Amino acid sequence: MSLAIHPHLSSHAPLHTKSLPLSMGPTLLRHLNHHTRRRALSITASVKQDTTVWTQTPLVSIKPAAESLFHVTVDVSESPEVAASYKSPGQYLQLRLPEVEKPAFLAIASPPSLAAERGVFEFLIKSVAGSTAEILCGLSGGDVVELTSVMGKGFPIGSISPPEEYQSVFIFATGSGISPIRSLIETGFGADKRSDVRLYYGARNLKRMAYQDRFKDWESSGVKIVPVLSLPDDNWNGESGYVQAAFSRAEKNYNPESTGAVLCGQKQMAEEITSALVSDGVSKEKILMNF
């Protein structure tokens, strides 16, 4: 069932104002005109919001994915128009809950093929205290949520295609930013046809790193996984610190003209990685983000 956000408001609703006594000065008139304009803008904004359509869908399951992270699966099998709106890795949608005013913007973690084959969307959601996400992560299978159609263009992978011409692709993700990266890898972007595809995946520690059970499959598809822990324990022998530092320590044996990158996660990480790649000669148009 599809629901609009608010009841319909006519864009032609009259603005009621009383005639003004001649004794009113120009300052007051300007004030009233300003108030009238603000009211008109408010009505226009309300009308614009009415174009968002919400579809009720049931939750299939909510399971722990890592510390503070949850796998959330939503059934869209009875909403084929919503399922069909998901076409490209990196796209996202809005999800809202009954009695909760603020919706959440969520990147879809599962590949588009899963929506077509099984009628589900999968998400990786970080539970943040006081947020819509925290409430969502506390629900159970069978509870109903509301979704918009899928939004955004996703990762513009066409910019680094065909694979034969872009042999190096560096992927950077931090925290729950791995969510749309999973969709990208499992959709396939010719990683096995490229000579150097690396995923630098940053988390505080292994307990906060989701999808470790998928690493083997990702590597078999041609993606080398480089976990980077900012606060590892004493038993950790891999990369530590931040992903941008780990990348700067790596060998720079790639051709910038045949290199692309995909980024999702912390703003500082994205800015520093972009700066480093551009300095090396990588075209900014080949550094892809989904927002």
mmCIF file of C-alpha atoms in Angstrom:
data_model
loop_
_atom_site.group_PDB
_atom_site.id
_atom_site.type_symbol
_atom_site.label_atom_id
_atom_site.label_comp_id
_atom_site.label_asym_id
_atom_site.label_seq_id
_atom_site.Cartn_x
_atom_site.Cartn_y
_atom_site.Cartn_z
ATOM 1 C CA MET A 1 0.000 0.000 0.000
ATOM 2 C CA SER A 2 1.344 3.410 -0.938
ATOM 3 C CA LEU A 3 0.886 6.371 1.346
ATOM 4 C CA ALA A 4 1.672 10.047 0.796
ATOM 5 C CA ILE A 5 3.435 11.985 3.534
ATOM 6 C CA HIS A 6 0.707 14.563 4.056
ATOM 7 C CA PRO A 7 -2.884 15.158 2.886
ATOM 8 C CA HIS A 8 -3.049 16.987 -0.426
ATOM 9 C CA LEU A 9 -2.573 20.732 -0.295
ATOM 10 C CA SER A 10 -3.685 22.861 -3.201
ATOM 11 C CA SER A 11 -1.021 25.105 -4.653
ATOM 12 C CA HIS A 12 -3.822 27.514 -5.453
ATOM 13 C CA ALA A 13 -4.938 27.950 -1.845
ATOM 14 C CA PRO A 14 -5.762 31.658 -1.311
ATOM 15 C CA LEU A 15 -3.664 33.740 1.053
ATOM 16 C CA HIS A 16 -6.112 35.626 3.253
ATOM 17 C CA THR A 17 -5.069 39.153 4.176
ATOM 18 C CA LYS A 18 -7.119 42.026 5.558
ATOM 19 C CA SER A 19 -7.136 45.421 3.881
ATOM 20 C CA LEU A 20 -4.689 47.773 5.578
ATOM 21 C CA PRO A 21 -5.600 51.155 7.036
ATOM 22 C CA LEU A 22 -4.026 54.055 5.178
ATOM 23 C CA SER A 23 -2.252 55.074 8.391
ATOM 24 C CA MET A 24 0.013 52.010 8.319
ATOM 25 C CA GLY A 25 3.554 52.938 7.366
ATOM 26 C CA PRO A 26 5.762 51.340 4.669
ATOM 27 C CA THR A 27 7.844 49.395 7.237
ATOM 28 C CA LEU A 28 4.795 47.486 8.485
ATOM 29 C CA LEU A 29 3.634 46.899 4.939
ATOM 30 C CA ARG A 30 7.033 45.420 4.055
ATOM 31 C CA HIS A 31 6.846 43.211 7.149
ATOM 32 C CA LEU A 32 3.421 41.910 6.192
ATOM 33 C CA ASN A 33 4.492 41.307 2.618
ATOM 34 C CA HIS A 34 7.516 39.365 3.918
ATOM 35 C CA HIS A 35 5.206 37.289 6.153
ATOM 36 C CA THR A 36 2.930 36.576 3.195
ATOM 37 C CA ARG A 37 5.859 35.470 1.037
ATOM 38 C CA ARG A 38 7.135 33.159 3.787
ATOM 39 C CA ARG A 39 3.675 31.612 4.119
ATOM 40 C CA ALA A 40 3.491 31.070 0.366
ATOM 41 C CA LEU A 41 6.901 29.381 0.410
ATOM 42 C CA SER A 42 5.794 27.189 3.312
ATOM 43 C CA ILE A 43 2.728 26.038 1.397
ATOM 44 C CA THR A 44 4.817 25.394 -1.710
ATOM 45 C CA ALA A 45 7.263 23.296 0.322
ATOM 46 C CA SER A 46 4.385 21.263 1.768
ATOM 47 C CA VAL A 47 3.009 20.622 -1.700
ATOM 48 C CA LYS A 48 6.478 19.491 -2.883
ATOM 49 C CA GLN A 49 6.704 16.997 0.000
ATOM 50 C CA ASP A 50 3.431 15.438 -1.148
ATOM 51 C CA THR A 51 5.196 13.965 -4.170
ATOM 52 C CA THR A 52 7.050 11.452 -1.961
ATOM 53 C CA VAL A 53 5.219 8.120 -1.955
ATOM 54 C CA TRP A 54 5.706 5.692 0.927
ATOM 55 C CA THR A 55 5.102 1.958 0.597
ATOM 56 C CA GLN A 56 4.414 -0.273 3.580
ATOM 57 C CA THR A 57 6.640 -3.367 3.689
ATOM 58 C CA PRO A 58 7.322 -5.990 6.394
ATOM 59 C CA LEU A 59 10.682 -6.708 7.936
ATOM 60 C CA VAL A 60 11.996 -10.212 7.287
ATOM 61 C CA SER A 61 14.728 -10.241 9.926
ATOM 62 C CA ILE A 62 17.119 -8.159 11.995
ATOM 63 C CA LYS A 63 20.368 -9.838 13.005
ATOM 64 C CA PRO A 64 23.653 -8.664 14.529
ATOM 65 C CA ALA A 65 26.323 -8.040 11.888
ATOM 66 C CA ALA A 66 29.090 -6.704 14.141
ATOM 67 C CA GLU A 67 29.321 -4.566 17.253
ATOM 68 C CA SER A 68 26.682 -1.784 16.840
ATOM 69 C CA LEU A 69 25.894 -2.980 13.292
ATOM 70 C CA PHE A 70 22.847 -4.962 12.177
ATOM 71 C CA HIS A 71 21.745 -6.878 9.093
ATOM 72 C CA VAL A 72 18.223 -5.708 8.246
ATOM 73 C CA THR A 73 16.193 -7.489 5.553
ATOM 74 C CA VAL A 74 12.986 -5.983 4.160
ATOM 75 C CA ASP A 75 10.420 -7.845 2.048
ATOM 76 C CA VAL A 76 9.565 -5.937 -1.138
ATOM 77 C CA SER A 77 8.059 -8.937 -2.967
ATOM 78 C CA GLU A 78 4.578 -7.398 -2.784
ATOM 79 C CA SER A 79 5.894 -4.043 -4.045
ATOM 80 C CA PRO A 80 7.335 -4.821 -7.487
ATOM 81 C CA GLU A 81 7.567 -1.135 -8.417
ATOM 82 C CA VAL A 82 9.840 -0.486 -5.419
ATOM 83 C CA ALA A 83 11.949 -3.584 -6.119
ATOM 84 C CA ALA A 84 12.299 -2.624 -9.791
ATOM 85 C CA SER A 85 13.453 0.903 -8.889
ATOM 86 C CA TYR A 86 16.756 -0.531 -7.617
ATOM 87 C CA LYS A 87 19.040 -0.693 -10.639
ATOM 88 C CA SER A 88 22.594 0.209 -9.605
ATOM 89 C CA PRO A 89 24.950 -0.482 -6.654
ATOM 90 C CA GLY A 90 25.279 2.574 -4.453
ATOM 91 C CA GLN A 91 21.635 3.635 -4.653
ATOM 92 C CA TYR A 92 19.688 4.406 -1.490
ATOM 93 C CA LEU A 93 16.189 5.060 -0.196
ATOM 94 C CA GLN A 94 14.337 6.584 2.727
ATOM 95 C CA LEU A 95 12.847 4.382 5.429
ATOM 96 C CA ARG A 96 10.479 5.570 8.130
ATOM 97 C CA LEU A 97 8.746 4.009 11.116
ATOM 98 C CA PRO A 98 5.265 4.547 12.529
ATOM 99 C CA GLU A 99 5.139 7.385 15.055
ATOM 100 C CA VAL A 100 8.701 8.453 14.186
ATOM 101 C CA GLU A 101 8.849 11.784 12.383
ATOM 102 C CA LYS A 102 12.356 11.667 10.944
ATOM 103 C CA PRO A 103 13.089 9.096 8.210
ATOM 104 C CA ALA A 104 16.478 7.457 7.707
ATOM 105 C CA PHE A 105 18.456 7.506 4.444
ATOM 106 C CA LEU A 106 19.874 4.019 3.871
ATOM 107 C CA ALA A 107 22.182 2.690 1.163
ATOM 108 C CA ILE A 108 21.135 -0.763 -0.020
ATOM 109 C CA ALA A 109 23.709 -3.441 0.783
ATOM 110 C CA SER A 110 22.365 -6.278 -1.344
ATOM 111 C CA PRO A 111 22.895 -6.330 -5.122
ATOM 112 C CA PRO A 112 19.956 -5.420 -7.393
ATOM 113 C CA SER A 113 19.716 -9.055 -8.509
ATOM 114 C CA LEU A 114 18.587 -10.083 -5.021
ATOM 115 C CA ALA A 115 15.547 -7.824 -5.273
ATOM 116 C CA ALA A 116 14.648 -9.374 -8.614
ATOM 117 C CA GLU A 117 15.258 -12.977 -7.536
ATOM 118 C CA ARG A 118 14.054 -13.014 -3.910
ATOM 119 C CA GLY A 119 12.089 -9.802 -3.507
ATOM 120 C CA VAL A 120 14.186 -8.413 -0.648
ATOM 121 C CA PHE A 121 16.405 -5.450 0.139
ATOM 122 C CA GLU A 122 19.228 -5.954 2.644
ATOM 123 C CA PHE A 123 20.801 -3.154 4.659
ATOM 124 C CA LEU A 124 23.743 -2.796 7.024
ATOM 125 C CA ILE A 125 22.636 -0.332 9.681
ATOM 126 C CA LYS A 126 24.581 1.276 12.484
ATOM 127 C CA SER A 127 22.560 1.677 15.659
ATOM 128 C CA VAL A 128 23.123 5.236 16.884
ATOM 129 C CA ALA A 129 21.578 6.262 20.215
ATOM 130 C CA GLY A 130 18.493 8.430 19.779
ATOM 131 C CA SER A 131 18.207 7.862 16.027
ATOM 132 C CA THR A 132 15.601 6.261 13.790
ATOM 133 C CA ALA A 133 18.216 3.597 13.079
ATOM 134 C CA GLU A 134 18.367 2.633 16.764
ATOM 135 C CA ILE A 135 14.602 2.112 16.876
ATOM 136 C CA LEU A 136 14.691 0.141 13.625
ATOM 137 C CA CYS A 137 17.419 -2.168 14.918
ATOM 138 C CA GLY A 138 15.213 -2.960 17.915
ATOM 139 C CA LEU A 139 12.292 -4.235 15.809
ATOM 140 C CA SER A 140 11.551 -7.826 14.789
ATOM 141 C CA GLY A 141 10.588 -9.795 11.711
ATOM 142 C CA GLY A 142 7.004 -9.067 10.731
ATOM 143 C CA ASP A 143 7.048 -5.460 11.921
ATOM 144 C CA VAL A 144 6.021 -2.995 9.227
ATOM 145 C CA VAL A 145 8.136 -0.108 7.929
ATOM 146 C CA GLU A 146 7.610 2.322 5.062
ATOM 147 C CA LEU A 147 9.971 2.807 2.134
ATOM 148 C CA THR A 148 10.292 5.264 -0.699
ATOM 149 C CA SER A 149 11.347 4.160 -4.151
ATOM 150 C CA VAL A 150 15.090 3.833 -4.633
ATOM 151 C CA MET A 151 16.959 7.104 -5.185
ATOM 152 C CA GLY A 152 20.235 8.300 -6.652
ATOM 153 C CA LYS A 153 22.303 7.106 -9.595
ATOM 154 C CA GLY A 154 24.584 4.849 -7.593
ATOM 155 C CA PHE A 155 28.260 4.422 -8.361
ATOM 156 C CA PRO A 156 28.930 5.555 -11.962
ATOM 157 C CA ILE A 157 30.975 2.463 -12.796
ATOM 158 C CA GLY A 158 30.755 3.276 -16.483
ATOM 159 C CA SER A 159 33.413 5.923 -15.795
ATOM 160 C CA ILE A 160 35.987 3.194 -15.123
ATOM 161 C CA SER A 161 34.910 0.772 -17.837
ATOM 162 C CA PRO A 162 35.755 -1.334 -19.719
ATOM 163 C CA PRO A 163 37.897 -3.237 -17.204
ATOM 164 C CA GLU A 164 40.684 -3.749 -19.719
ATOM 165 C CA GLU A 165 41.282 0.012 -19.832
ATOM 166 C CA TYR A 166 41.185 0.545 -16.037
ATOM 167 C CA GLN A 167 43.376 -2.155 -14.618
ATOM 168 C CA SER A 168 43.698 -0.636 -11.118
ATOM 169 C CA VAL A 169 40.650 0.088 -8.958
ATOM 170 C CA PHE A 170 41.082 1.068 -5.316
ATOM 171 C CA ILE A 171 38.039 0.839 -3.050
ATOM 172 C CA PHE A 172 37.893 2.586 0.317
ATOM 173 C CA ALA A 173 35.232 2.053 2.974
ATOM 174 C CA THR A 174 34.928 2.859 6.666
ATOM 175 C CA GLY A 175 32.390 1.538 9.164
ATOM 176 C CA SER A 176 28.895 1.069 7.739
ATOM 177 C CA GLY A 177 30.159 2.628 4.495
ATOM 178 C CA ILE A 178 30.934 -0.950 3.472
ATOM 179 C CA SER A 179 27.205 -1.428 2.842
ATOM 180 C CA PRO A 180 26.978 -0.151 -0.771
ATOM 181 C CA ILE A 181 30.486 -1.504 -1.436
ATOM 182 C CA ARG A 182 29.133 -4.990 -0.786
ATOM 183 C CA SER A 183 26.470 -4.320 -3.425
ATOM 184 C CA LEU A 184 29.130 -3.166 -5.881
ATOM 185 C CA ILE A 185 31.371 -6.202 -5.374
ATOM 186 C CA GLU A 186 28.542 -8.727 -5.483
ATOM 187 C CA THR A 187 26.977 -7.130 -8.549
ATOM 188 C CA GLY A 188 30.300 -7.494 -10.331
ATOM 189 C CA PHE A 189 32.325 -4.812 -12.069
ATOM 190 C CA GLY A 190 34.890 -6.926 -13.846
ATOM 191 C CA ALA A 191 37.297 -7.220 -10.914
ATOM 192 C CA ASP A 192 38.591 -10.539 -12.262
ATOM 193 C CA LYS A 193 39.526 -8.786 -15.525
ATOM 194 C CA ARG A 194 41.615 -6.135 -13.767
ATOM 195 C CA SER A 195 45.154 -6.634 -12.507
ATOM 196 C CA ASP A 196 44.896 -4.730 -9.209
ATOM 197 C CA VAL A 197 41.607 -4.341 -7.318
ATOM 198 C CA ARG A 198 41.989 -3.588 -3.607
ATOM 199 C CA LEU A 199 39.448 -2.904 -0.884
ATOM 200 C CA TYR A 200 40.802 -0.901 2.066
ATOM 201 C CA TYR A 201 38.166 -1.474 4.750
ATOM 202 C CA GLY A 202 38.556 0.479 7.975
ATOM 203 C CA ALA A 203 36.979 -0.249 11.361
ATOM 204 C CA ARG A 204 37.895 0.323 14.989
ATOM 205 C CA ASN A 205 38.581 -3.377 15.584
ATOM 206 C CA LEU A 206 37.563 -6.771 14.228
ATOM 207 C CA LYS A 207 34.446 -6.828 16.413
ATOM 208 C CA ARG A 208 33.198 -3.781 14.486
ATOM 209 C CA MET A 209 34.015 -5.144 11.034
ATOM 210 C CA ALA A 210 30.981 -6.519 9.202
ATOM 211 C CA TYR A 211 30.912 -9.011 6.320
ATOM 212 C CA GLN A 212 34.043 -10.910 7.348
ATOM 213 C CA ASP A 213 32.172 -14.076 6.344
ATOM 214 C CA ARG A 214 32.021 -12.691 2.775
ATOM 215 C CA PHE A 215 35.704 -11.851 2.387
ATOM 216 C CA LYS A 216 36.605 -15.225 0.855
ATOM 217 C CA ASP A 217 33.938 -14.884 -1.833
ATOM 218 C CA TRP A 218 34.945 -11.288 -2.532
ATOM 219 C CA GLU A 219 38.565 -12.293 -2.985
ATOM 220 C CA SER A 220 37.552 -15.124 -5.317
ATOM 221 C CA SER A 221 35.824 -12.482 -7.480
ATOM 222 C CA GLY A 222 39.127 -10.639 -7.871
ATOM 223 C CA VAL A 223 39.055 -8.150 -4.966
ATOM 224 C CA LYS A 224 42.005 -8.164 -2.555
ATOM 225 C CA ILE A 225 40.780 -7.319 0.966
ATOM 226 C CA VAL A 226 42.966 -5.062 3.115
ATOM 227 C CA PRO A 227 41.388 -4.744 6.604
ATOM 228 C CA VAL A 228 42.625 -1.675 8.497
ATOM 229 C CA LEU A 229 41.990 -1.353 12.244
ATOM 230 C CA SER A 230 42.313 1.983 14.013
ATOM 231 C CA LEU A 231 42.362 0.458 17.534
ATOM 232 C CA PRO A 232 43.464 -3.168 17.140
ATOM 233 C CA ASP A 233 44.304 -5.515 19.978
ATOM 234 C CA ASP A 234 47.788 -6.851 20.587
ATOM 235 C CA ASN A 235 47.206 -9.925 18.421
ATOM 236 C CA TRP A 236 46.578 -7.949 15.238
ATOM 237 C CA ASN A 237 49.297 -8.313 12.584
ATOM 238 C CA GLY A 238 47.604 -6.490 9.727
ATOM 239 C CA GLU A 239 47.317 -2.825 8.744
ATOM 240 C CA SER A 240 46.538 -0.370 11.526
ATOM 241 C CA GLY A 241 45.598 3.290 11.706
ATOM 242 C CA TYR A 242 43.351 4.854 9.068
ATOM 243 C CA VAL A 243 42.735 3.547 5.564
ATOM 244 C CA GLN A 244 44.271 6.633 3.943
ATOM 245 C CA ALA A 245 47.499 6.032 5.876
ATOM 246 C CA ALA A 246 47.481 2.356 4.946
ATOM 247 C CA PHE A 247 47.098 3.287 1.292
ATOM 248 C CA SER A 248 49.924 5.830 1.489
ATOM 249 C CA ARG A 249 52.206 3.083 2.838
ATOM 250 C CA ALA A 250 51.364 0.730 -0.019
ATOM 251 C CA GLU A 251 53.447 0.403 -3.154
ATOM 252 C CA LYS A 252 52.564 2.946 -5.833
ATOM 253 C CA ASN A 253 53.069 0.807 -8.895
ATOM 254 C CA TYR A 254 49.900 1.768 -10.770
ATOM 255 C CA ASN A 255 49.367 3.858 -13.887
ATOM 256 C CA PRO A 256 47.236 6.900 -12.902
ATOM 257 C CA GLU A 257 45.741 7.095 -16.394
ATOM 258 C CA SER A 258 44.280 3.601 -16.096
ATOM 259 C CA THR A 259 43.231 3.853 -12.447
ATOM 260 C CA GLY A 260 39.857 4.392 -10.793
ATOM 261 C CA ALA A 261 38.657 4.517 -7.198
ATOM 262 C CA VAL A 262 35.427 4.045 -5.248
ATOM 263 C CA LEU A 263 34.894 5.762 -1.878
ATOM 264 C CA CYS A 264 32.249 5.402 0.840
ATOM 265 C CA GLY A 265 32.600 6.396 4.475
ATOM 266 C CA GLN A 266 33.970 9.198 6.601
ATOM 267 C CA LYS A 267 34.245 12.613 4.987
ATOM 268 C CA GLN A 268 37.861 13.129 6.074
ATOM 269 C CA MET A 269 38.861 9.791 4.594
ATOM 270 C CA ALA A 270 37.170 10.614 1.286
ATOM 271 C CA GLU A 271 38.808 14.042 1.106
ATOM 272 C CA GLU A 272 42.310 12.778 1.917
ATOM 273 C CA ILE A 273 42.104 9.815 -0.456
ATOM 274 C CA THR A 274 40.801 12.023 -3.249
ATOM 275 C CA SER A 275 43.618 14.524 -2.683
ATOM 276 C CA ALA A 276 46.268 11.781 -2.691
ATOM 277 C CA LEU A 277 44.969 10.140 -5.860
ATOM 278 C CA VAL A 278 44.622 13.432 -7.730
ATOM 279 C CA SER A 279 48.172 14.340 -6.670
ATOM 280 C CA ASP A 280 49.332 11.049 -8.164
ATOM 281 C CA GLY A 281 47.652 11.959 -11.442
ATOM 282 C CA VAL A 282 44.347 10.079 -11.189
ATOM 283 C CA SER A 283 41.498 11.967 -12.865
ATOM 284 C CA LYS A 284 38.947 13.241 -10.349
ATOM 285 C CA GLU A 285 36.187 11.996 -12.668
ATOM 286 C CA LYS A 286 37.461 8.457 -12.052
ATOM 287 C CA ILE A 287 37.066 8.753 -8.257
ATOM 288 C CA LEU A 288 33.523 7.555 -7.661
ATOM 289 C CA MET A 289 31.077 8.164 -4.827
ATOM 290 C CA ASN A 290 27.389 7.324 -4.567
ATOM 291 C CA PHE A 291 26.229 10.666 -3.113
#
